[in-house]
JSON list of C-alpha atoms in Angstrom, two decimals:
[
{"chain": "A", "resi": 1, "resn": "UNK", "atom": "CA", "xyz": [-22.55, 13.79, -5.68]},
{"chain": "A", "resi": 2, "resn": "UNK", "atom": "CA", "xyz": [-19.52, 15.80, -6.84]},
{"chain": "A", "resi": 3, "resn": "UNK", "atom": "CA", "xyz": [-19.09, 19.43, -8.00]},
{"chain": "A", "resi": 4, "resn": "UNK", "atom": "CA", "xyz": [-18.03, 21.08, -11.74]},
{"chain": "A", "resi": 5, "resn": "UNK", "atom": "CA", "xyz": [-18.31, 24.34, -11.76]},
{"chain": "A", "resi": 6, "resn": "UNK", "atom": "CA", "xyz": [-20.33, 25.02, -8.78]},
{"chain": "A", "resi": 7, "resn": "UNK", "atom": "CA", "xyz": [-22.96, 22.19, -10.53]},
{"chain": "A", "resi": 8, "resn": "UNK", "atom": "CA", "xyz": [-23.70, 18.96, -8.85]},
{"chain": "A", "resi": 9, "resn": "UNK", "atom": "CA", "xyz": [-23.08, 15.70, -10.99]},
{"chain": "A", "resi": 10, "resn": "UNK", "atom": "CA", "xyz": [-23.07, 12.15, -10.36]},
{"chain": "A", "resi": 11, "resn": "UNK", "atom": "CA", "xyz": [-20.38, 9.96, -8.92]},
{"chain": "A", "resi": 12, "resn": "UNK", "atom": "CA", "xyz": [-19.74, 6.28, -8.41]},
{"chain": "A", "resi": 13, "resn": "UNK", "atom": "CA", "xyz": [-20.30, 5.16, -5.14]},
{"chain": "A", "resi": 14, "resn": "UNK", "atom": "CA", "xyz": [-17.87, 5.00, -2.08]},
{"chain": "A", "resi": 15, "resn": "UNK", "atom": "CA", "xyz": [-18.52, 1.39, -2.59]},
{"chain": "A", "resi": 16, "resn": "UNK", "atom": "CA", "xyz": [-17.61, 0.89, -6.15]},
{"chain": "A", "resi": 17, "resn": "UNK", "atom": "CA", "xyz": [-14.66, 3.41, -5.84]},
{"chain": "A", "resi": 18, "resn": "UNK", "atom": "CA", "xyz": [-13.40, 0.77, -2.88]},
{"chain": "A", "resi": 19, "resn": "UNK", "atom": "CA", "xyz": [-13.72, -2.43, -5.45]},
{"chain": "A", "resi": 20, "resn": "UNK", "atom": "CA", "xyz": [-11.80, -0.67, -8.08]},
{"chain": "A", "resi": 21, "resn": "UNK", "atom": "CA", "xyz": [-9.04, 0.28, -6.17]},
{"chain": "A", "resi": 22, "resn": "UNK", "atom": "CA", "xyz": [-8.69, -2.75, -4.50]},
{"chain": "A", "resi": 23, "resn": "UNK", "atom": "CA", "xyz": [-8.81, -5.12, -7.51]},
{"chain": "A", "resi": 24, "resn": "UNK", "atom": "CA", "xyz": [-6.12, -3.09, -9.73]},
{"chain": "A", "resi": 25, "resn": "UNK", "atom": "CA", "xyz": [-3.65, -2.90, -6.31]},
{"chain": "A", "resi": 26, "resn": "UNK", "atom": "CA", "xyz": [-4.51, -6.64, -6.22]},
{"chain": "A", "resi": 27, "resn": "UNK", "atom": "CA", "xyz": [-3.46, -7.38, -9.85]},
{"chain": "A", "resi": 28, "resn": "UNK", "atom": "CA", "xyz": [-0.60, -5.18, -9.83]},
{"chain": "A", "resi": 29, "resn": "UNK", "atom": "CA", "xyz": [1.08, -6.42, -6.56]},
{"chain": "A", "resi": 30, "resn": "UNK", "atom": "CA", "xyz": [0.86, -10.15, -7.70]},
{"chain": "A", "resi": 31, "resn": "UNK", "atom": "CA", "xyz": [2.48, -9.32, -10.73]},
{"chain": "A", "resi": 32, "resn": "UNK", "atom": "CA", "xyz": [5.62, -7.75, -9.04]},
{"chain": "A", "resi": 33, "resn": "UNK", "atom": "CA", "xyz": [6.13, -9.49, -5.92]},
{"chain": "A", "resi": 34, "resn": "UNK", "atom": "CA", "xyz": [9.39, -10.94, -7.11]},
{"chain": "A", "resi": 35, "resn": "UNK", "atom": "CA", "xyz": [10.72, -7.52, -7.62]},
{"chain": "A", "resi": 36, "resn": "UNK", "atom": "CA", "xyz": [9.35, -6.94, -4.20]},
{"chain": "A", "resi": 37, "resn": "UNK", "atom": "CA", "xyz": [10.00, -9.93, -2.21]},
{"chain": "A", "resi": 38, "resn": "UNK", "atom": "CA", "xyz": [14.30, -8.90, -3.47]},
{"chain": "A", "resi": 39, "resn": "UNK", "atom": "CA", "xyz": [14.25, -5.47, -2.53]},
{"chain": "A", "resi": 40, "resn": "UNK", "atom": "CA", "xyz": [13.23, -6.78, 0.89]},
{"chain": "A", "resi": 41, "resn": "UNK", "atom": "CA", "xyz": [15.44, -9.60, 1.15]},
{"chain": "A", "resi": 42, "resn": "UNK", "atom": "CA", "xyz": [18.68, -7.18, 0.10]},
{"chain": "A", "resi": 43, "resn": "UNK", "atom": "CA", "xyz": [17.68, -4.53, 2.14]},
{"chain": "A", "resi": 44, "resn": "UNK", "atom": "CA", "xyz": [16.89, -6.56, 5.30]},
{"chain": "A", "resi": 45, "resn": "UNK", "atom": "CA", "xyz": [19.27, -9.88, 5.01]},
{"chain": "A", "resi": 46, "resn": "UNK", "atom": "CA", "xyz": [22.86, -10.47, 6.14]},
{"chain": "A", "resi": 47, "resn": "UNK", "atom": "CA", "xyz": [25.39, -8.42, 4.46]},
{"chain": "A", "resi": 48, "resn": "UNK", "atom": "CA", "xyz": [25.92, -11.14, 2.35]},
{"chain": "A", "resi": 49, "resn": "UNK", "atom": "CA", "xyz": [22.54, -10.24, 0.51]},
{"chain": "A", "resi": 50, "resn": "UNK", "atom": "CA", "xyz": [22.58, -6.72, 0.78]},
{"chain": "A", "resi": 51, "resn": "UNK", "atom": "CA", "xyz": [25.81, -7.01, -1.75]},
{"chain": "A", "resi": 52, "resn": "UNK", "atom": "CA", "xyz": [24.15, -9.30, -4.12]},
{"chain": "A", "resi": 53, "resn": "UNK", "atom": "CA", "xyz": [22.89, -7.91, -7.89]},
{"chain": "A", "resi": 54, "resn": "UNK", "atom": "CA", "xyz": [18.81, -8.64, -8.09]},
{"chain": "A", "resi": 55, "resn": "UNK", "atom": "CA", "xyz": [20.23, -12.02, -10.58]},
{"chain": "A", "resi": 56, "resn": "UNK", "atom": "CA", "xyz": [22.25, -13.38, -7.80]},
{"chain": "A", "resi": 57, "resn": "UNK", "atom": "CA", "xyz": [19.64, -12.92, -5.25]},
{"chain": "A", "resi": 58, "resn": "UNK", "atom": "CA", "xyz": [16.84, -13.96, -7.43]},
{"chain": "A", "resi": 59, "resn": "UNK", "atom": "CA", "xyz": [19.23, -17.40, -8.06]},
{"chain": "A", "resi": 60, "resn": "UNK", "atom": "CA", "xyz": [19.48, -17.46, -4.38]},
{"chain": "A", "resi": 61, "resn": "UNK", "atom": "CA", "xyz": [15.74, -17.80, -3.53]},
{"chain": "A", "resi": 62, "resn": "UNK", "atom": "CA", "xyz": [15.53, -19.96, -6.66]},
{"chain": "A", "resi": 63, "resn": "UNK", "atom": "CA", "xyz": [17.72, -22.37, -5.24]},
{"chain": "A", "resi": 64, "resn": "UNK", "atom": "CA", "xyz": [16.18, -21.99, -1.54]},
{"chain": "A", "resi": 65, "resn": "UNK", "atom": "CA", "xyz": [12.86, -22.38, -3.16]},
{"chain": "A", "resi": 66, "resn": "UNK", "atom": "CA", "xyz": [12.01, -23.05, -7.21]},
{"chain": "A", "resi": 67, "resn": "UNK", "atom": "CA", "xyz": [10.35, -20.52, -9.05]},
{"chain": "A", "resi": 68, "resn": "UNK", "atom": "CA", "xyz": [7.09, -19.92, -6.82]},
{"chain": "A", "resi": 69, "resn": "UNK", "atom": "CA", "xyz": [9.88, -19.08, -4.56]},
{"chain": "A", "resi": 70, "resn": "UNK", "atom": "CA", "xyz": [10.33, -15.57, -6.08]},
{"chain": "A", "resi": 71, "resn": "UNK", "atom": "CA", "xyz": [6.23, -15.23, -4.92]},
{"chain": "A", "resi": 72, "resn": "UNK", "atom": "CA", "xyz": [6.76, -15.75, -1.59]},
{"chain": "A", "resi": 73, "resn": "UNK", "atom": "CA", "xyz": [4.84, -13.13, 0.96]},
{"chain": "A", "resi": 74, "resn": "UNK", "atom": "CA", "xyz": [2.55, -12.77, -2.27]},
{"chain": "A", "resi": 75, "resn": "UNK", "atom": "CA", "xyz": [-0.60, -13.04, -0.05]},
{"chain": "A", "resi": 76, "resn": "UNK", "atom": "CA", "xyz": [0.45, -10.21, 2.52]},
{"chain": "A", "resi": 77, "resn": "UNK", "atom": "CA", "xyz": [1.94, -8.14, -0.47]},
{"chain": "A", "resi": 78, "resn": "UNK", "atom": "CA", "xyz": [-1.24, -8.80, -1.93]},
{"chain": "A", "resi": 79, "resn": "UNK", "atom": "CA", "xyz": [-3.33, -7.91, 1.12]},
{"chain": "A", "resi": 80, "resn": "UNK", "atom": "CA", "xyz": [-0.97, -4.62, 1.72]},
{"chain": "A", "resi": 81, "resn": "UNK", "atom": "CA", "xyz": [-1.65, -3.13, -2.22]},
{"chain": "A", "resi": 82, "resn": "UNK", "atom": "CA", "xyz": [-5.32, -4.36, -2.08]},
{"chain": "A", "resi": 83, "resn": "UNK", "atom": "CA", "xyz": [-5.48, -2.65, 1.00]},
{"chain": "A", "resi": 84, "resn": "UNK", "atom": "CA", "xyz": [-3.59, 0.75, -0.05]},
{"chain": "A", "resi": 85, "resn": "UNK", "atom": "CA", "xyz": [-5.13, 0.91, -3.30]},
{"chain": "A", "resi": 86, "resn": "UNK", "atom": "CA", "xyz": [-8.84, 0.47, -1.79]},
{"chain": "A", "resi": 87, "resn": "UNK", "atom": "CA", "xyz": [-8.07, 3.43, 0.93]},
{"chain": "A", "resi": 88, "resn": "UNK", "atom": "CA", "xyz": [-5.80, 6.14, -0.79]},
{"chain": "A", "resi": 89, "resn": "UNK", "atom": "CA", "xyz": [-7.96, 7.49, -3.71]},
{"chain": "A", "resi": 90, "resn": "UNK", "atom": "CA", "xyz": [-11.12, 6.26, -2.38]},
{"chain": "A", "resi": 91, "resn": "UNK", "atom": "CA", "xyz": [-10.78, 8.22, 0.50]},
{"chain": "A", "resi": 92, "resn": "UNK", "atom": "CA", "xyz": [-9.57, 10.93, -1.22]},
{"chain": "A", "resi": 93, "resn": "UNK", "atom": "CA", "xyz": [-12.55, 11.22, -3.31]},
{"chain": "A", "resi": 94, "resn": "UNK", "atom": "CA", "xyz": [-15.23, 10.47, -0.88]},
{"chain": "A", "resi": 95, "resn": "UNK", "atom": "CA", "xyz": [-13.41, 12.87, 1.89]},
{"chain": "A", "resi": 96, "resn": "UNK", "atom": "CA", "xyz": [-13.26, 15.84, -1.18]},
{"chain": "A", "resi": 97, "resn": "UNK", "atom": "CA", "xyz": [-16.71, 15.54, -2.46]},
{"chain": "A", "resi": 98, "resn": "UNK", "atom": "CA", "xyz": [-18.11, 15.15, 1.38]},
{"chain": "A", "resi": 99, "resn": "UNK", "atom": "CA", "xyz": [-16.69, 18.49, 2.23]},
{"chain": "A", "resi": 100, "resn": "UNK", "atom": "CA", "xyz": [-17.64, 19.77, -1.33]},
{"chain": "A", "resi": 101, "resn": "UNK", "atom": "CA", "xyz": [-21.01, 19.22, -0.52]},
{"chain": "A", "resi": 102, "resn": "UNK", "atom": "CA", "xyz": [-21.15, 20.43, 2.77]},
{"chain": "A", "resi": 103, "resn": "UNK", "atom": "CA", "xyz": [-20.00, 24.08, 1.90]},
{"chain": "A", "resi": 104, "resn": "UNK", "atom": "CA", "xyz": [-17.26, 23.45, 4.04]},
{"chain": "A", "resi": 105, "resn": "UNK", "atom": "CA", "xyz": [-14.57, 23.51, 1.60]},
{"chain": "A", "resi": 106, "resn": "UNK", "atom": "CA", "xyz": [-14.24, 25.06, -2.15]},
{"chain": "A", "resi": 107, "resn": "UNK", "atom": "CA", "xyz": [-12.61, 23.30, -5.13]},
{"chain": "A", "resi": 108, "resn": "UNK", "atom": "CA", "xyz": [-9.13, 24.10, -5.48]},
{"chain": "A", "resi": 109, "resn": "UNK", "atom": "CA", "xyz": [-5.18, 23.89, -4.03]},
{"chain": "A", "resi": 110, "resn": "UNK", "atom": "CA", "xyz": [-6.22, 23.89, -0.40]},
{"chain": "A", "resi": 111, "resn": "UNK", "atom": "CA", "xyz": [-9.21, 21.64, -0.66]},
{"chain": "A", "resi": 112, "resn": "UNK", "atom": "CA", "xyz": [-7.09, 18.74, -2.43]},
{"chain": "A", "resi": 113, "resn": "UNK", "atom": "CA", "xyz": [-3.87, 19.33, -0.13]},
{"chain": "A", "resi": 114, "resn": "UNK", "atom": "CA", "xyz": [-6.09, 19.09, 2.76]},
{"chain": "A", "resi": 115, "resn": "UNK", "atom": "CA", "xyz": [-7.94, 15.82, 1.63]},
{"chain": "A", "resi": 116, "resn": "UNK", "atom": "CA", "xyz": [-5.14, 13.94, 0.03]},
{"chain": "A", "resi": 117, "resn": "UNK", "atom": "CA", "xyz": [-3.15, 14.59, 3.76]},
{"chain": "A", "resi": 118, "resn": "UNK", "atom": "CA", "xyz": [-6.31, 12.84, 5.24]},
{"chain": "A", "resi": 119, "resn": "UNK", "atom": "CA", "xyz": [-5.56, 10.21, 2.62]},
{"chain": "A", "resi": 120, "resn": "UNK", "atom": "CA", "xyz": [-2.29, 9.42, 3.49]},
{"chain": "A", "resi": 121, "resn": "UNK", "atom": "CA", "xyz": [-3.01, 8.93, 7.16]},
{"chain": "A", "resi": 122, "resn": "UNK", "atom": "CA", "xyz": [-6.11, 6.59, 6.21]},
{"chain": "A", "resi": 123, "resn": "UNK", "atom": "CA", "xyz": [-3.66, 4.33, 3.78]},
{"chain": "A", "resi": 124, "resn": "UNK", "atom": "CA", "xyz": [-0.70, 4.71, 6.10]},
{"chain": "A", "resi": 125, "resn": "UNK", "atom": "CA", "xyz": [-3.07, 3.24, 9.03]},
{"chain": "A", "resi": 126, "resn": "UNK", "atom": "CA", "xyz": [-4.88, 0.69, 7.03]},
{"chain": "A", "resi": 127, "resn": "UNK", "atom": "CA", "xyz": [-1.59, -0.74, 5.74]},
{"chain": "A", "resi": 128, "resn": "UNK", "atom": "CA", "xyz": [0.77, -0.76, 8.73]},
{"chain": "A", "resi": 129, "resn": "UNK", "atom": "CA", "xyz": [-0.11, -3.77, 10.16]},
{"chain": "A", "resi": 130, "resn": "UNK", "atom": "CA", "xyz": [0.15, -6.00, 6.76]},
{"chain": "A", "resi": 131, "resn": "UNK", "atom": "CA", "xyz": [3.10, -4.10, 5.79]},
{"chain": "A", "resi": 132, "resn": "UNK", "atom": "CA", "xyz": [4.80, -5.34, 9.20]},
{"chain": "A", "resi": 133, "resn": "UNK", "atom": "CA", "xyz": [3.33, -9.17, 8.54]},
{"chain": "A", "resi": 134, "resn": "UNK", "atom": "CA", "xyz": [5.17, -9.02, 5.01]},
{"chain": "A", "resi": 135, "resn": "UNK", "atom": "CA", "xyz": [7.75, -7.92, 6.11]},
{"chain": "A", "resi": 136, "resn": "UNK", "atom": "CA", "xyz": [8.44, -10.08, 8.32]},
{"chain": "A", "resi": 137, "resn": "UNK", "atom": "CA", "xyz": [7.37, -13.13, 6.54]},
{"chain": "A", "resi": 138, "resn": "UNK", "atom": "CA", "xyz": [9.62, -12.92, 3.53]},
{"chain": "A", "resi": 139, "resn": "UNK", "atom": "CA", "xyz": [12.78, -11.79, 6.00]},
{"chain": "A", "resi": 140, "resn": "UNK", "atom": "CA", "xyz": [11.76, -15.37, 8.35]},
{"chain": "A", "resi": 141, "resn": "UNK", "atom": "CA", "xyz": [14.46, -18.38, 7.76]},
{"chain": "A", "resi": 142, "resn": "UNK", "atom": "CA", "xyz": [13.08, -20.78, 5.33]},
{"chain": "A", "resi": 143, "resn": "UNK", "atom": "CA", "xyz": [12.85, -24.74, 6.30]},
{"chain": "A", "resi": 144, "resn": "UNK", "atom": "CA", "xyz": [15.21, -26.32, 3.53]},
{"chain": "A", "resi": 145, "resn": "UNK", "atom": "CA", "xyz": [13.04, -29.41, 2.97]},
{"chain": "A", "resi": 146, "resn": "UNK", "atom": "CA", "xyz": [9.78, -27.83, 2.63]},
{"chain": "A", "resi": 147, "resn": "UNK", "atom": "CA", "xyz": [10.99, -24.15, 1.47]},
{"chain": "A", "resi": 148, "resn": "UNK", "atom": "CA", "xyz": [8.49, -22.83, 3.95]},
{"chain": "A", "resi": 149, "resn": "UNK", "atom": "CA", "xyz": [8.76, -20.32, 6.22]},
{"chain": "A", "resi": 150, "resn": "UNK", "atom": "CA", "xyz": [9.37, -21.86, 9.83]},
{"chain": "A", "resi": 151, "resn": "UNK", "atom": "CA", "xyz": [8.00, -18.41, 11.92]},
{"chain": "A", "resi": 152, "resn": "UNK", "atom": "CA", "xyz": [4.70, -17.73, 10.32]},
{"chain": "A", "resi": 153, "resn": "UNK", "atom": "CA", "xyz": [2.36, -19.51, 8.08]},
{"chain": "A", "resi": 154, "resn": "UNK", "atom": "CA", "xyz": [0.28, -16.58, 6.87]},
{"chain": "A", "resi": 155, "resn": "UNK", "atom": "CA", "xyz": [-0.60, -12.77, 7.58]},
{"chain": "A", "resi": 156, "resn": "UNK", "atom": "CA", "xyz": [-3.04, -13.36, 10.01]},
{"chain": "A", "resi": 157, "resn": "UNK", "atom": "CA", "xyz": [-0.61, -15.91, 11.76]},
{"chain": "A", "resi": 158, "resn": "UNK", "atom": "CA", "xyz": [2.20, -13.66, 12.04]},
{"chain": "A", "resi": 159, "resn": "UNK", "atom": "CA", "xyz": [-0.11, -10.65, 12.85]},
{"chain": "A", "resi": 160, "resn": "UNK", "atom": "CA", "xyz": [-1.39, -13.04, 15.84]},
{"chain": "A", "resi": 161, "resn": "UNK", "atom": "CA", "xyz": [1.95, -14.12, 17.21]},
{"chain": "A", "resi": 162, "resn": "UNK", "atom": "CA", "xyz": [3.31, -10.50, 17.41]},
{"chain": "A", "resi": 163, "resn": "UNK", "atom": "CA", "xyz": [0.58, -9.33, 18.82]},
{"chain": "A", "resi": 164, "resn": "UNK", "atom": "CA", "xyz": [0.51, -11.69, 21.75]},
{"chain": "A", "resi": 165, "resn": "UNK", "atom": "CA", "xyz": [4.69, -12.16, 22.11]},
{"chain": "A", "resi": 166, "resn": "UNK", "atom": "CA", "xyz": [5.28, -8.28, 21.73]},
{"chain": "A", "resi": 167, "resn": "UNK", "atom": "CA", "xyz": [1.37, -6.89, 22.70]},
{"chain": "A", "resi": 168, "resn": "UNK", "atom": "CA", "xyz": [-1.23, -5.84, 20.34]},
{"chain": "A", "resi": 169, "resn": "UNK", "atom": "CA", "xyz": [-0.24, -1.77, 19.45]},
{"chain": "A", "resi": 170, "resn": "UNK", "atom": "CA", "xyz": [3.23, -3.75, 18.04]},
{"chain": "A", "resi": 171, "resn": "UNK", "atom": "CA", "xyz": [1.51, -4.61, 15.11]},
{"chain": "A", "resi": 172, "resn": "UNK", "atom": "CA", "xyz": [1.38, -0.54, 14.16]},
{"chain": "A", "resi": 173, "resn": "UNK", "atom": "CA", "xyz": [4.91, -0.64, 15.12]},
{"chain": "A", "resi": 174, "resn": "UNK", "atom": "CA", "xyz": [6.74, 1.80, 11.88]},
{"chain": "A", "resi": 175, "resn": "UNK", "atom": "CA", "xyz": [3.22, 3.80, 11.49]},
{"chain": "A", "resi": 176, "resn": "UNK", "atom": "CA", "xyz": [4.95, 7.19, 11.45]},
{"chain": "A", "resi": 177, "resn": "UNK", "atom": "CA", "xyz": [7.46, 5.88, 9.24]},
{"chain": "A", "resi": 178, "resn": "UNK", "atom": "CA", "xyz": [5.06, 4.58, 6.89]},
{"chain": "A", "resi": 179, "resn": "UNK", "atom": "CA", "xyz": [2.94, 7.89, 7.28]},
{"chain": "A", "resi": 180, "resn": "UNK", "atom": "CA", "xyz": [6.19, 10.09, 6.27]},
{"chain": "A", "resi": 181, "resn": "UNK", "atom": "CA", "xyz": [6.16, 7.70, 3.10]},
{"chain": "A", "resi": 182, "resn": "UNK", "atom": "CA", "xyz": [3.15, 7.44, 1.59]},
{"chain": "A", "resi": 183, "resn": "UNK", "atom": "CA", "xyz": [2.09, 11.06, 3.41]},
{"chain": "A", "resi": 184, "resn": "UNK", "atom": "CA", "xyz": [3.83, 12.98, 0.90]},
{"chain": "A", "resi": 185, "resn": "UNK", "atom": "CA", "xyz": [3.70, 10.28, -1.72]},
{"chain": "A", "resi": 186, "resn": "UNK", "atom": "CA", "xyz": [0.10, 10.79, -1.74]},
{"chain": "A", "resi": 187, "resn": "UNK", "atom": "CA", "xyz": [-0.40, 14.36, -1.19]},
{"chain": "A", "resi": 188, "resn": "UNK", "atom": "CA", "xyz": [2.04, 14.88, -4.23]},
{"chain": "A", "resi": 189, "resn": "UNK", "atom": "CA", "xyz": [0.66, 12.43, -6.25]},
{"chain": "A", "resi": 190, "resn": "UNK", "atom": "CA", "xyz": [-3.04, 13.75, -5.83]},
{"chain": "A", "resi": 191, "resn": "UNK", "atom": "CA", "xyz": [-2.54, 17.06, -6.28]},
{"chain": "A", "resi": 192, "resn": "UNK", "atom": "CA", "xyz": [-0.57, 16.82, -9.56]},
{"chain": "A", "resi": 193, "resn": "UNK", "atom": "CA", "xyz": [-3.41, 14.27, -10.91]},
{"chain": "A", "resi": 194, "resn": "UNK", "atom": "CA", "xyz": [-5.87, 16.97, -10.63]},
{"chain": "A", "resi": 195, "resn": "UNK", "atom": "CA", "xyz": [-3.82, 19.20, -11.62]},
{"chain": "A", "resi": 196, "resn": "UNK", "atom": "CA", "xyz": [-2.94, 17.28, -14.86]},
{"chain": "A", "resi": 197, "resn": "UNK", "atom": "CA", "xyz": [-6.36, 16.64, -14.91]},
{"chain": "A", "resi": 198, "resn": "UNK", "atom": "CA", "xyz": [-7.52, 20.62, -15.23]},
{"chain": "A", "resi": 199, "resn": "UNK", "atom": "CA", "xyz": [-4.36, 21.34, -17.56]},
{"chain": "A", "resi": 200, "resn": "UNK", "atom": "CA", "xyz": [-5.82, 18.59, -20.08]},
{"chain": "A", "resi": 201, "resn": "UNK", "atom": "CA", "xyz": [-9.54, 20.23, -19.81]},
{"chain": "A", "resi": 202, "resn": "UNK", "atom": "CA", "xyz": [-10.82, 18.00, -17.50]},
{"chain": "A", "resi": 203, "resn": "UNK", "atom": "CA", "xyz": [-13.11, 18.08, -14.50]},
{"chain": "A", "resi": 204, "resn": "UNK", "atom": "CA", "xyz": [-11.55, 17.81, -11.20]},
{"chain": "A", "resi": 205, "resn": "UNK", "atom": "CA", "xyz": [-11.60, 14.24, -9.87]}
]
């Protein structure tokens, strides 16, 4: 149940808000994991690659790799979005409309600051150790005659192997980082959505 105007009204479930979120993050992160998998590769490769232009590292991977080379680490980018998108604004929502309810909090500036910081922290936790798996998995050396990776063979491999070479809290390793990044990328990004939202005549979310 959610509020307008000091009136209850329906809302979709916490369940249904989860499925949503997860299947457009899903969609979305397939269809730009090339973009993804380079921004990684120039960022975190020998200096070499962190000179190259997206076309000559795209070629690069290309050669290493064909085409379904560019979607390599699809399946933990994949995971990651799915995971972000079916956290952030879910729990968002349910958080707002569960404090709504109780009388604990009233609609308004403090109310969405306050749940869209809870929001971060959920997506920044539920993402950290798949963000750390992908990573890793599109930075690992590359067998030339298969063009697979030679470290790790999925998420749940390479999420497995650091947690038992390097000890299970390692795969959170970069969770404040990741909080300071989508922290304030979701705080801002919630607050002017309902704010955009009540400019345009529109219920709160």
């Amino acid at each position: 149940v959610s509020f307008k105007g000091g009136s209850k009204e329906k809302t979709s479930p916490l369940l249904i808000k989860i499925a949503a979120g997860a299947f457009t993050g899903a969609i979305g992160s397939l269809l730009a994991n090339p973009f993804d998998l380079l921004k990684v590769r120039m960022q975190g490769g020998d200096i070499n690659q962190a000179q190259m232009s997206v076309v000559a590292a795209a070629k690069v991977v290309y050669r290493e790799a064909g085409t379904f080379g560019l979607w390599r680490g699809a399946g933990p980018t994949v995971q990651r979005a799915t995971l972000l998108t079916a956290s952030q604004v879910p729990s968002y929502d349910h958080a707002k409309h569960t404090l709504l309810d109780l009388g604990l909090l009233k609609e308004g500036y403090f109310c969405h600051f306050t749940c869209s910081m809870l929001a971060g922290v959920v997506a920044a936790g539920v993402t950290s150790p798949v963000d750390l798996a992908k990573s890793r998995i599109m930075t690992q050396p590359i067998n030339p005659e298969t063009g697979r990776g030679v470290l790790y063979e999925s998420t749940l491999d390479c999420l497995l192997k650091t947690a038992k070479s390097e000890g299970p809290l390692t795969v959170f390793r970069g969770f404040s980082m990741q909080w300071l990044r989508l922290g304030p990328h979701t705080t801002i990004s919630l607050m002017c959505f309902e704010q955009l939202r009540h400019l345009a005549g529109m219920s709160f979310l």
